[in-house]
Amino acid sequence: MSKIFKPLVIFILLAYLLIPLIITIIYSFSSSWTFSVLPDSLTLKWYIQLFSDPEFLMAIARTVFLATVTVILSLAVIVPTIFAIAIYFPKLMKYINLIIIFCYSLPGVISVMSLSEAYNSIGVPKMILLFGSYVVGTLPLMTLGTTNSLRSINAKELIESAEILGASKLESFTKIILPNISNGVISSALFIFSGLFANMLL
């Protein structure tokens, strides 16, 4: 019975997830689709019209730029910080978890508008505030991905072994820890990029 039940459940879940997506894709190619099971005819007119719109192309370019820079900043700032806290200052992780809760309570667009009002008098560019707000917003996913990866490889023992063999803290992090946690960090980065791309079409 279980041999039939598990594949059936997987099939139902896949159908639930994929059928709306497939229908949406087919609808995007249809010239009209009203009272029939299938579209009356297929066309590329809507895609040609969409990608001929300069405002849409500029919006896509800005979104890709903002999402890419945010992910790079998140990787450069959050990953080393979480590594240092998790390995050398584990008692501070409770404060990181508290900050993560705050990140979920305030959307990035609202925070950047609030920050722009607060820092407008000293002339901080809004673009910097936007990047800062979204980097902070990436803290939950990047922290979870980094800490879970560190736990899975027993990072503290690896660091201690590397230092006993003469490696510096920087060498231990760049040459031993980073290659071993790269899968988890890259997965977090991809999730962050897709979330930013979906929310920041400007």
XYZ file of C-alpha atoms in Angstrom, residues 83-175:
93
model
C 30.907 32.659 10.906
C 32.850 34.751 13.443
C 29.894 34.937 15.823
C 28.985 31.245 15.539
C 32.573 30.052 16.097
C 34.163 32.634 18.389
C 31.229 34.417 20.070
C 28.348 31.892 20.187
C 26.618 33.734 23.036
C 25.878 36.589 20.647
C 23.737 34.369 18.388
C 20.684 35.076 20.543
C 20.946 38.757 19.572
C 21.251 37.803 15.898
C 18.068 35.751 16.247
C 16.362 38.793 17.762
C 17.444 40.939 14.799
C 16.088 38.272 12.445
C 12.652 38.635 14.051
C 12.808 42.410 13.470
C 13.734 41.797 9.811
C 10.489 39.889 9.267
C 8.413 42.564 10.990
C 9.328 45.454 8.649
C 9.314 45.279 4.815
C 12.373 46.684 3.041
C 10.528 49.357 1.065
C 8.963 50.758 4.246
C 12.288 50.740 6.070
C 14.120 52.533 3.244
C 11.446 55.231 3.112
C 11.707 55.676 6.882
C 15.500 55.785 6.689
C 15.397 58.264 3.809
C 13.324 60.629 5.936
C 15.678 60.152 8.887
C 18.923 60.640 6.912
C 17.677 63.134 4.344
C 19.104 66.049 6.295
C 22.699 64.725 6.075
C 22.486 63.893 2.368
C 22.763 60.093 2.337
C 21.723 58.885 -1.175
C 18.513 56.871 -1.260
C 20.198 54.143 -3.316
C 22.622 53.445 -0.452
C 19.714 53.305 1.973
C 17.904 50.900 -0.357
C 20.904 48.576 -0.542
C 21.376 48.772 3.220
C 17.740 47.969 3.908
C 17.718 44.972 1.596
C 21.037 43.638 2.892
C 19.578 43.698 6.390
C 16.465 42.017 4.986
C 18.603 39.160 3.660
C 19.918 38.433 7.162
C 17.409 35.656 8.033
C 17.996 33.466 4.969
C 21.745 34.025 4.815
C 22.116 33.400 8.556
C 20.148 30.158 8.437
C 22.039 28.907 5.391
C 25.414 29.761 6.916
C 24.760 28.406 10.416
C 23.238 25.157 9.142
C 26.216 24.627 6.840
C 28.639 25.341 9.680
C 26.893 22.800 11.904
C 26.887 20.150 9.199
C 30.675 20.273 8.755
C 31.516 20.693 12.469
C 33.276 23.959 11.686
C 34.711 24.561 15.146
C 36.731 21.340 15.076
C 37.920 22.080 11.537
C 39.093 25.548 12.598
C 40.896 24.177 15.655
C 42.609 21.483 13.584
C 43.663 24.023 10.946
C 45.079 26.391 13.564
C 47.003 23.548 15.251
C 48.588 22.825 11.865
C 49.664 26.466 11.540
C 46.894 28.084 9.515
C 45.784 31.580 10.435
C 42.145 32.385 11.156
C 41.786 34.038 7.734
C 43.351 31.076 5.933
C 41.158 28.657 7.881
C 38.055 30.573 6.839
C 38.913 31.165 3.168
C 40.603 27.856 2.333
